[in-house]
Amino acid sequence: MSIYTLVHIIENAAKQKPNKVAFKYLSQVITFLELHKKSSQLASYLINEGIKKGDRVGIYMNRSLETSIAVYGILKAGGVYVPLDPFSPISRTEFVIKDCGIKHVISIPQQHRKLKKLTELLNFISVVGLTNPLTNCKTISWESIFNIDVANYTTINILGDDLAYILYTSGSTGTPKGIMHTHASGLAFTTLVADLYKMENAIYGMHAPLHFDPSVQGYFAAPYALATTIIVSDSHTKMPASLADLIVKEKITIWFSVPLALIQMLTSGVLENRNMSSLQWVLFSGEVFPTKHLKALMELWSFAKFSNIYGPTETNQCTYYHLKTPPVTNTTIPIGYVWGNTDFKIIDTEDKEVSKGAIGELVIRTATMMKGYWNDPLRTQESFYKDENIIGAPHIYYRTGDQVKEDEKGRLLFLGRKDHQIKIRGYRVELGEIENILTSYPNIEEAVTIVANLEETEQKILVSVIMPSQKTAIDIDDLKSFCKKKMPIYAIPDKIEILKDFPRTASGKINRKEIEKLIIE
Amino acid sequence: MQEKIIKYIEELSSEEIDESIEATEDLLGSGILDSLGMMKLIAFLEEEFCCKVLPEEMVIENFMTVLHITDYLETKLVEKQ
């Protein structure tokens, strides 16, 4: 059958491979046919509750099998799914729920305690998935959902242009912003990655939680390719040896995670005596993979191809860089090339295209781009760059806020955030470049560079914070002379501090703001 | 031993905890500890109880709850004697 919306993915899979396992979580499995039926039962419930096209429905779950039923059930009802991270503070969840007007939440019994708190703060109409009822709103168990008769169930007419999901990410202003994707943008991304990594028959290891954009691959691209998705449990993400065992046990063929998960397995030494040769592709995104670790991992897993994926949540993802053999030097690997249905420009601060090879901001035009920010047309407009060459049909690009340059081979190199490009004593400095040089020094795991203001003289200075490998000492004087050899004099950090651990955000990225606070204190 | 471990985890925890952690509470699935918190806890255990947590032992079965951790440590300490 033809696939025009995300809902068609499960309808098609249930026809093509009804008895194949669609999702697996620990020892629980659900086949494509079961998922099709159960998600229709949930949709039927939501429609009866009055859910109309475009209504937002929350998914308040940690990693679990039920996430798959919730995603497809909400979409089938014409709704928009909004993942709510149960591990984030209640106040943030409260903000998101209010911001996009969520009235129904799908959950699992483990979240009963927190939902009780939330329902005391907010007016929900119903909560699905709890076994014990809540006192102040309608509660319905999964068991009751699965008893709903769907013999007379009729599908909703969904268009590619209809909203499908809203992912909230932390905004620079401090309040989370809701990134709206449609069935069309989600599906464009789905087909691109399913083709690029040849996902048919894959056993796909999904490390990302639902609220983190790489999960779109696991929930949609894998079922689109009729592949099985292994939902990695929250417990597995925390224990490197168990995580490695899971890859072996499930014979995972495509793995996708943030670099940190791979680095933790590598550096804790749990990979040595395990046969992980089922892996054909190792995909990573979200942060720069320190090249020395990438090299070590690629030498260990020489049977697998590696791919660096880049892209802000606003574009789903948009570039890739494949590696078949380990990098030769310690320089940071490129973010590579834009994939199909996608184009880019590199622009300066005046919105003019830079000359070839020069540094500028990356803007992306793609079929996988968001519709805009929820309830924030101004911010949406500001985030777009318009090329008005064709009157009446402008090309709309998303401003990534990332500094890049194109090398002589046409590959894009990531140089840090636009707001990490600073001017110090009149010189333009890319903080990302300083960080890359610092991490190429032996035994430095990660580095962050910030600009601090000296109070007395109001002079700006560069402070680098480094995280040494476990149980190693860094000779700061030697590191400084290393910097002198590698970078221009004005870019050499005025101060280098050591931190044993870096504070991180919920998705595992380095929390620069927290580090700034620590340094200023 | 149990008290010491619970106290340390409560200090570490990224989440707002209303009630104190129980020895049988799921530390990994519930979000009480994140993966970096887990690494810190392991370093704490190694220092506090003078043992070495081998990479192979970093598994869910040994660290799911405080009770699992104490069982695991006790077996290790017996082995050491």
Coordinates of C-alpha atoms in Angstrom, one line a residue, chain A residues 8-491:
Chain A
H8 CA 0.1 4.3 7.1
I9 CA 3.4 2.9 8.3
I10 CA 1.7 0.6 10.9
E11 CA -1.2 -0.2 8.6
N12 CA 1.2 -1.3 5.9
A13 CA 3.4 -3.3 8.3
A14 CA 0.4 -5.1 9.8
K15 CA -0.5 -6.2 6.3
Q16 CA 3.0 -7.1 5.1
K17 CA 4.4 -8.8 8.2
P18 CA 1.6 -9.3 10.7
N19 CA 3.4 -11.7 12.9
K20 CA 6.8 -10.1 12.9
V21 CA 8.0 -8.5 16.2
A22 CA 7.6 -4.7 15.8
F23 CA 8.9 -3.6 19.2
K24 CA 10.7 -5.5 22.0
Y25 CA 11.3 -4.2 25.5
L26 CA 13.1 -6.5 27.9
S27 CA 11.2 -9.8 27.4
Q28 CA 7.9 -8.1 26.3
V29 CA 7.2 -8.1 22.5
I30 CA 4.5 -6.7 20.3
T31 CA 3.9 -7.8 16.7
F32 CA 2.9 -5.4 13.9
L33 CA -0.6 -6.8 13.8
E34 CA -1.0 -6.5 17.6
L35 CA 0.4 -3.0 17.5
H36 CA -2.1 -2.1 14.7
K37 CA -5.0 -3.5 16.7
K38 CA -4.0 -2.1 20.1
S39 CA -3.3 1.4 18.7
S40 CA -6.7 1.4 17.0
Q41 CA -8.2 0.5 20.4
L42 CA -6.5 3.5 22.0
A43 CA -7.5 5.7 19.1
S44 CA -11.1 4.6 19.4
Y45 CA -11.0 5.5 23.2
L46 CA -9.5 9.0 22.4
I47 CA -12.0 9.7 19.7
N48 CA -14.9 8.8 22.0
E49 CA -13.3 11.2 24.6
G50 CA -13.7 14.0 22.0
I51 CA -10.1 14.2 20.7
K52 CA -10.2 16.1 17.4
K53 CA -7.6 16.5 14.7
G54 CA -4.7 18.6 16.0
D55 CA -5.4 18.1 19.7
R56 CA -2.3 17.5 21.8
V57 CA -2.1 14.3 23.9
G58 CA 0.8 13.7 26.4
I59 CA 2.8 10.6 26.7
Y60 CA 4.1 10.4 30.2
M61 CA 6.3 7.3 30.2
N62 CA 9.8 6.1 30.7
R63 CA 11.2 3.8 28.1
S64 CA 8.6 1.0 27.7
L65 CA 6.7 -1.1 25.2
E66 CA 3.6 0.9 25.7
T67 CA 5.3 4.0 24.1
S68 CA 4.7 2.4 20.7
I69 CA 1.0 1.9 21.3
A70 CA 0.6 5.4 22.6
V71 CA 2.5 7.0 19.6
Y72 CA 0.4 5.2 17.0
G73 CA -2.9 5.4 18.9
I74 CA -2.7 9.2 19.3
L75 CA -1.8 9.6 15.6
K76 CA -4.6 7.4 14.5
A77 CA -7.1 9.5 16.4
G78 CA -5.8 12.5 14.5
G79 CA -4.0 13.8 17.6
V80 CA -0.6 15.2 18.1
Y81 CA 1.7 13.3 20.5
V82 CA 3.8 15.3 23.0
P83 CA 6.4 13.2 24.9
L84 CA 6.7 14.3 28.5
D85 CA 9.9 13.1 30.2
P86 CA 8.9 11.6 33.6
F87 CA 12.5 12.2 34.8
S88 CA 12.3 16.0 34.3
P89 CA 11.2 18.2 37.2
I90 CA 7.4 18.4 37.8
S91 CA 7.5 22.2 37.2
R92 CA 8.9 21.8 33.7
T93 CA 6.3 19.1 32.8
E94 CA 3.6 21.4 34.2
F95 CA 4.9 24.2 31.9
V96 CA 4.8 22.0 28.8
I97 CA 1.3 20.7 29.6
K98 CA -0.1 24.2 30.1
D99 CA 1.8 25.6 27.1
C100 CA 0.2 23.2 24.6
G101 CA -3.0 22.5 26.4
I102 CA -2.8 18.8 27.1
K103 CA -6.1 17.3 28.5
H104 CA -5.3 13.6 28.1
V105 CA -2.2 11.8 29.1
I106 CA -1.1 8.2 28.2
S107 CA 1.0 6.5 30.9
I108 CA 2.0 3.3 32.6
P109 CA 1.5 2.2 36.3
Q110 CA 5.1 3.0 37.3
Q111 CA 4.3 6.7 36.9
H112 CA 1.3 6.7 39.3
R113 CA 3.0 8.6 42.1
K114 CA 4.1 11.5 39.8
L115 CA 0.8 11.6 37.9
K116 CA -1.0 12.0 41.2
K117 CA 1.1 15.1 41.8
L118 CA 0.5 16.4 38.3
T119 CA -3.3 15.9 38.5
E120 CA -3.4 17.9 41.7
L121 CA -1.8 20.8 39.8
L122 CA -3.6 20.6 36.5
N123 CA -7.0 19.8 35.1
F124 CA -6.8 16.6 33.1
I125 CA -9.8 15.0 31.6
S126 CA -8.4 11.5 31.6
V127 CA -5.3 9.5 32.2
V128 CA -4.8 6.2 30.3
G129 CA -2.7 3.3 31.5
L130 CA -2.9 3.3 35.3
T131 CA -4.1 0.3 37.2
N132 CA -5.1 2.1 40.3
P133 CA -7.5 5.0 39.7
L134 CA -6.6 8.7 40.5
T135 CA -9.0 10.6 42.7
N136 CA -9.4 13.8 40.7
C137 CA -9.6 12.6 37.1
K138 CA -10.9 9.8 35.0
T139 CA -8.5 6.9 34.9
I140 CA -8.6 3.9 32.5
S141 CA -6.3 0.9 32.5
W142 CA -4.5 -0.6 29.6
E143 CA -6.6 -3.7 30.2
S144 CA -9.8 -1.9 29.6
I145 CA -8.4 -0.2 26.5
F146 CA -7.5 -3.6 25.1
N147 CA -11.1 -4.8 25.6
I148 CA -12.5 -2.1 23.3
D149 CA -14.3 -3.5 20.3
V150 CA -12.9 -2.1 17.1
A151 CA -14.9 -4.1 14.7
N152 CA -16.7 -0.9 13.6
Y153 CA -13.7 1.4 13.9
T154 CA -13.4 4.0 11.1
T155 CA -10.2 5.7 10.3
I156 CA -9.7 9.5 10.5
N157 CA -8.8 11.3 7.2
I158 CA -5.2 12.5 8.0
L159 CA -3.2 14.6 5.6
G160 CA 0.6 14.9 5.3
D161 CA 0.3 18.6 6.4
D162 CA -1.4 17.7 9.7
L163 CA 0.6 18.0 12.9
A164 CA 2.0 14.7 14.2
Y165 CA 4.2 15.5 17.1
I166 CA 5.7 18.3 19.2
L167 CA 9.1 17.9 20.8
Y168 CA 10.0 20.3 23.6
T169 CA 13.6 21.3 23.9
S170 CA 15.2 23.8 26.2
G171 CA 15.2 27.2 24.6
S172 CA 18.0 29.8 25.0
T173 CA 15.6 32.0 27.0
G174 CA 15.2 29.3 29.6
T175 CA 11.6 28.3 28.8
P176 CA 11.2 25.1 26.7
K177 CA 10.0 25.6 23.1
G178 CA 7.8 23.1 21.3
I179 CA 9.0 22.0 17.9
M180 CA 6.1 21.0 15.7
H181 CA 6.5 18.3 13.1
T182 CA 3.9 17.2 10.6
H183 CA 3.2 13.7 9.2
A184 CA 5.0 14.9 6.0
S185 CA 8.1 16.1 7.8
G186 CA 8.3 13.0 9.9
L187 CA 7.7 10.7 7.0
A188 CA 10.2 12.5 4.8
F189 CA 12.8 11.8 7.5
T190 CA 11.6 8.3 7.9
T191 CA 12.0 7.3 4.3
L192 CA 15.4 9.1 4.0
V193 CA 17.0 7.2 6.9
A194 CA 15.3 3.9 6.1
D195 CA 16.9 4.1 2.6
L196 CA 20.3 5.5 3.7
Y197 CA 20.9 2.7 6.2
K198 CA 19.1 0.0 4.4
M199 CA 16.9 -0.8 7.4
E200 CA 15.0 -3.7 5.9
N201 CA 15.3 -6.8 8.2
A202 CA 17.3 -4.8 10.6
I203 CA 17.3 -5.3 14.4
Y204 CA 17.4 -1.7 15.4
G205 CA 18.8 -0.8 18.8
M206 CA 17.0 2.4 20.0
H207 CA 18.8 4.1 22.9
A208 CA 17.0 7.4 22.7
P209 CA 14.0 8.0 24.9
L210 CA 10.7 9.2 23.2
H211 CA 11.2 12.9 24.0
F212 CA 14.6 13.0 22.2
D213 CA 14.4 13.4 18.4
P214 CA 16.5 10.4 17.4
S215 CA 13.6 8.2 18.6
V216 CA 11.7 9.2 15.4
Q217 CA 14.0 6.7 13.7
G218 CA 13.1 3.8 16.0
Y219 CA 9.4 4.6 16.2
F220 CA 8.9 5.2 12.5
A221 CA 11.8 4.4 10.2
A222 CA 12.3 0.9 11.5
P223 CA 8.6 -0.1 11.2
Y224 CA 8.5 1.6 7.8
A225 CA 11.3 -0.8 6.7
L226 CA 9.4 -3.7 8.5
A227 CA 12.4 -4.0 10.9
T228 CA 12.3 -4.8 14.6
T229 CA 13.0 -2.1 17.2
I230 CA 14.6 -3.0 20.5
I231 CA 13.6 -0.4 23.1
V232 CA 16.6 -0.2 25.4
S233 CA 15.4 0.0 29.0
D234 CA 16.3 2.8 31.3
S235 CA 18.2 0.4 33.5
H236 CA 20.3 -0.8 30.6
T237 CA 21.3 2.8 29.7
K238 CA 23.0 3.0 33.1
M239 CA 24.9 -0.2 33.2
P240 CA 27.6 -0.6 30.5
A241 CA 28.0 -4.3 30.9
S242 CA 24.3 -4.9 30.7
L243 CA 24.0 -2.7 27.6
A244 CA 26.8 -4.6 25.9
D245 CA 25.0 -7.9 26.8
L246 CA 21.8 -6.6 25.3
I247 CA 23.5 -5.8 21.9
V248 CA 24.9 -9.4 21.9
K249 CA 21.7 -11.1 23.1
E250 CA 19.4 -9.3 20.6
K251 CA 21.9 -9.5 17.8
I252 CA 21.4 -5.8 17.1
T253 CA 22.4 -4.9 13.5
I254 CA 21.8 -1.1 13.6
W255 CA 22.7 0.8 16.8
F256 CA 21.9 4.5 17.3
S257 CA 22.8 6.5 20.4
V258 CA 24.6 9.5 21.7
P259 CA 28.4 9.1 21.7
L260 CA 28.4 9.0 25.5
A261 CA 26.7 5.6 25.7
L262 CA 29.3 4.1 23.4
I263 CA 32.2 5.8 25.2
Q264 CA 31.0 4.5 28.5
M265 CA 31.0 0.9 27.2
L266 CA 34.4 1.4 25.6
T267 CA 36.2 3.0 28.5
S268 CA 34.7 0.7 31.1
G269 CA 36.3 -2.2 29.3
V270 CA 33.2 -4.3 28.8
L271 CA 33.5 -4.6 25.0
E272 CA 36.7 -6.7 25.0
N273 CA 35.4 -10.2 25.4
R274 CA 32.1 -9.9 23.7
N275 CA 31.2 -10.9 20.2
M276 CA 29.2 -8.0 18.8
S277 CA 29.8 -8.8 15.1
S278 CA 26.0 -8.6 14.4
L279 CA 26.5 -4.8 14.2
Q280 CA 26.4 -3.5 10.7
W281 CA 25.9 0.2 11.4
V282 CA 26.7 2.2 14.4
L283 CA 25.0 5.6 14.2
F284 CA 25.6 8.5 16.6
S285 CA 24.4 12.1 17.0
G286 CA 23.7 14.8 19.5
E287 CA 27.3 15.7 20.3
V288 CA 30.8 15.6 18.9
F289 CA 32.3 12.1 19.2
P290 CA 35.9 12.7 20.5
T291 CA 38.0 11.2 17.7
K292 CA 40.4 9.2 19.8
H293 CA 37.5 7.2 21.3
L294 CA 35.9 6.9 17.9
K295 CA 39.1 5.5 16.6
A296 CA 39.5 3.0 19.4
L297 CA 35.9 1.8 19.1
M298 CA 36.2 1.5 15.3
E299 CA 39.3 -0.6 15.7
L300 CA 37.4 -2.9 18.1
W301 CA 34.3 -3.1 15.9
S302 CA 36.1 -3.3 12.6
F303 CA 33.1 -5.3 11.2
A304 CA 30.7 -2.3 11.4
K305 CA 30.3 0.9 9.4
F306 CA 30.0 4.1 11.5
S307 CA 27.9 7.2 10.7
N308 CA 27.9 10.6 12.2
I309 CA 24.4 12.1 12.0
Y310 CA 23.8 15.8 12.5
G311 CA 20.8 18.0 12.7
P312 CA 18.8 20.2 15.0
T313 CA 15.4 18.8 16.2
E314 CA 13.8 21.5 14.0
T315 CA 15.0 19.6 10.9
N316 CA 14.7 16.1 12.4
Q317 CA 18.2 15.4 11.2
C318 CA 19.9 16.5 8.0
T319 CA 23.5 15.5 7.4
Y320 CA 25.5 12.3 7.6
Y321 CA 29.1 11.3 7.4
H322 CA 29.9 7.6 6.9
L323 CA 33.2 6.1 8.1
K324 CA 34.3 2.7 7.0
T325 CA 37.8 2.8 8.4
P326 CA 39.0 4.6 11.6
P327 CA 40.1 8.2 11.2
V328 CA 43.8 8.6 10.8
T329 CA 44.4 11.8 12.8
N330 CA 42.7 13.1 16.0
T331 CA 41.0 16.0 14.2
T332 CA 37.2 16.1 14.6
I333 CA 35.3 14.2 12.0
P334 CA 33.1 16.2 9.6
I335 CA 29.3 16.3 9.9
G336 CA 29.5 15.5 6.2
Y337 CA 26.9 15.9 3.5
V338 CA 23.2 16.9 3.4
W339 CA 21.1 13.9 2.5
G340 CA 18.3 13.6 -0.1
N341 CA 15.6 16.3 -0.4
T342 CA 17.8 18.7 1.4
D343 CA 19.9 21.8 0.5
F344 CA 22.0 24.2 2.5
K345 CA 23.8 27.6 2.4
I346 CA 26.4 29.1 4.6
I347 CA 25.7 32.7 5.5
D348 CA 27.4 35.5 7.3
T349 CA 26.0 37.9 9.9
E350 CA 24.5 40.0 7.1
D351 CA 22.7 37.0 5.7
K352 CA 25.0 37.0 2.7
E353 CA 26.4 33.7 1.4
V354 CA 30.1 33.4 2.4
S355 CA 32.8 32.6 -0.1
K356 CA 33.7 28.9 -0.5
G357 CA 35.6 27.6 2.5
A358 CA 34.8 30.5 4.8
I359 CA 33.1 30.1 8.2
G360 CA 29.4 31.0 8.6
E361 CA 26.1 29.9 9.9
L362 CA 24.5 26.8 8.4
V363 CA 21.0 27.2 7.0
I364 CA 19.1 24.2 5.9
R365 CA 16.2 23.7 3.5
T366 CA 14.6 20.3 3.7
A367 CA 11.5 18.3 3.4
T368 CA 12.1 17.1 7.0
M369 CA 11.8 20.6 8.4
M370 CA 9.4 21.6 11.3
K371 CA 6.2 23.5 10.7
G372 CA 7.3 26.0 13.4
Y373 CA 7.3 26.5 17.2
W374 CA 4.1 25.9 19.0
N375 CA 2.2 29.0 19.9
D376 CA 5.2 31.2 18.9
P377 CA 4.9 32.6 15.3
L378 CA 7.4 35.3 16.0
R379 CA 10.1 32.9 17.0
T380 CA 9.2 30.7 14.1
Q381 CA 9.7 33.6 11.7
E382 CA 13.0 34.6 13.3
S383 CA 14.3 31.1 12.8
F384 CA 13.7 31.1 9.1
Y385 CA 16.0 32.5 6.4
K386 CA 14.2 33.3 3.1
D387 CA 15.7 33.3 -0.3
E388 CA 13.2 35.5 -2.3
N389 CA 14.8 34.9 -5.8
I390 CA 11.6 33.4 -7.1
I391 CA 8.8 35.9 -6.6
G392 CA 5.9 34.3 -4.7
A393 CA 7.7 31.1 -4.0
P394 CA 10.6 31.8 -1.6
H395 CA 12.9 29.1 -0.5
I396 CA 12.7 28.8 3.2
Y397 CA 15.7 27.7 5.2
Y398 CA 16.1 27.0 8.9
R399 CA 18.8 28.9 10.7
T400 CA 20.6 26.2 12.6
G401 CA 22.7 28.6 14.8
D402 CA 25.7 26.4 14.1
Q403 CA 28.9 27.6 12.7
V404 CA 30.3 25.5 9.9
K405 CA 32.6 25.6 6.9
E406 CA 32.8 23.5 3.7
D407 CA 36.1 21.8 3.1
E408 CA 37.8 21.2 -0.3
K409 CA 36.0 17.9 -0.6
G410 CA 32.6 19.5 -0.1
R411 CA 32.2 18.1 3.4
L412 CA 30.7 20.3 6.1
L413 CA 32.7 20.8 9.3
F414 CA 31.0 21.7 12.5
L415 CA 32.8 24.5 14.4
G416 CA 30.4 25.1 17.3
R417 CA 27.4 27.1 18.1
K418 CA 27.0 30.6 16.6
D419 CA 26.8 32.0 20.1
H420 CA 30.0 30.3 20.8
Q421 CA 31.8 32.4 18.3
I422 CA 33.1 35.3 20.3
K423 CA 35.3 38.3 19.8
I424 CA 38.1 38.7 22.3
R425 CA 40.6 41.6 22.1
G426 CA 39.3 42.2 18.6
Y427 CA 39.9 38.8 17.3
R428 CA 37.2 36.4 16.3
V429 CA 37.5 33.1 18.1
E430 CA 35.6 29.9 17.7
L431 CA 35.2 28.3 21.1
G432 CA 34.6 24.9 19.4
E433 CA 38.0 25.0 17.7
I434 CA 39.8 25.6 21.0
E435 CA 37.8 22.7 22.5
N436 CA 38.7 20.4 19.6
I437 CA 42.4 21.1 20.1
L438 CA 42.2 20.6 23.8
T439 CA 40.6 17.1 23.4
S440 CA 43.3 16.1 20.9
Y441 CA 45.7 16.2 23.9
P442 CA 46.3 12.8 25.5
N443 CA 44.0 11.9 28.4
I444 CA 41.6 14.8 28.0
E445 CA 38.1 13.4 27.6
E446 CA 36.2 16.6 27.0
A447 CA 36.7 20.3 27.1
V448 CA 34.6 23.4 27.3
T449 CA 35.7 26.9 26.9
I450 CA 33.9 29.9 28.2
V451 CA 34.4 33.7 28.3
A452 CA 34.6 35.2 31.7
N453 CA 34.6 38.8 32.6
L454 CA 37.2 40.0 35.1
E455 CA 35.3 42.2 37.4
E456 CA 38.0 44.7 38.3
T457 CA 39.2 45.5 34.8
E458 CA 36.1 44.4 32.9
Q459 CA 38.4 42.5 30.7
K460 CA 37.3 39.3 28.9
I461 CA 39.3 36.2 29.4
L462 CA 39.1 32.7 28.0
V463 CA 38.7 29.9 30.5
S464 CA 38.9 26.3 29.4
V465 CA 37.6 23.5 31.6
I466 CA 38.9 20.1 30.9
M467 CA 37.8 16.6 32.1
P468 CA 40.8 14.2 32.3
S469 CA 40.4 10.5 31.7
Q470 CA 39.8 8.5 34.9
K471 CA 42.8 8.2 37.1
T472 CA 45.1 10.3 35.1
A473 CA 46.8 13.6 35.8
I474 CA 47.2 16.4 33.3
D475 CA 50.3 18.5 33.3
I476 CA 48.8 22.0 32.8
D477 CA 52.1 23.6 31.8
D478 CA 52.7 21.0 29.1
L479 CA 49.1 21.4 27.9
K480 CA 49.7 25.2 27.7
S481 CA 52.8 24.7 25.5
F482 CA 50.8 22.3 23.4
C483 CA 48.2 25.0 22.9
K484 CA 50.9 27.4 21.9
K485 CA 51.9 25.1 19.1
K486 CA 48.4 24.5 17.8
M487 CA 46.5 27.8 18.1
P488 CA 47.0 31.5 17.4
I489 CA 48.2 33.4 20.5
Y490 CA 44.9 35.2 21.0
A491 CA 43.0 31.9 21.2

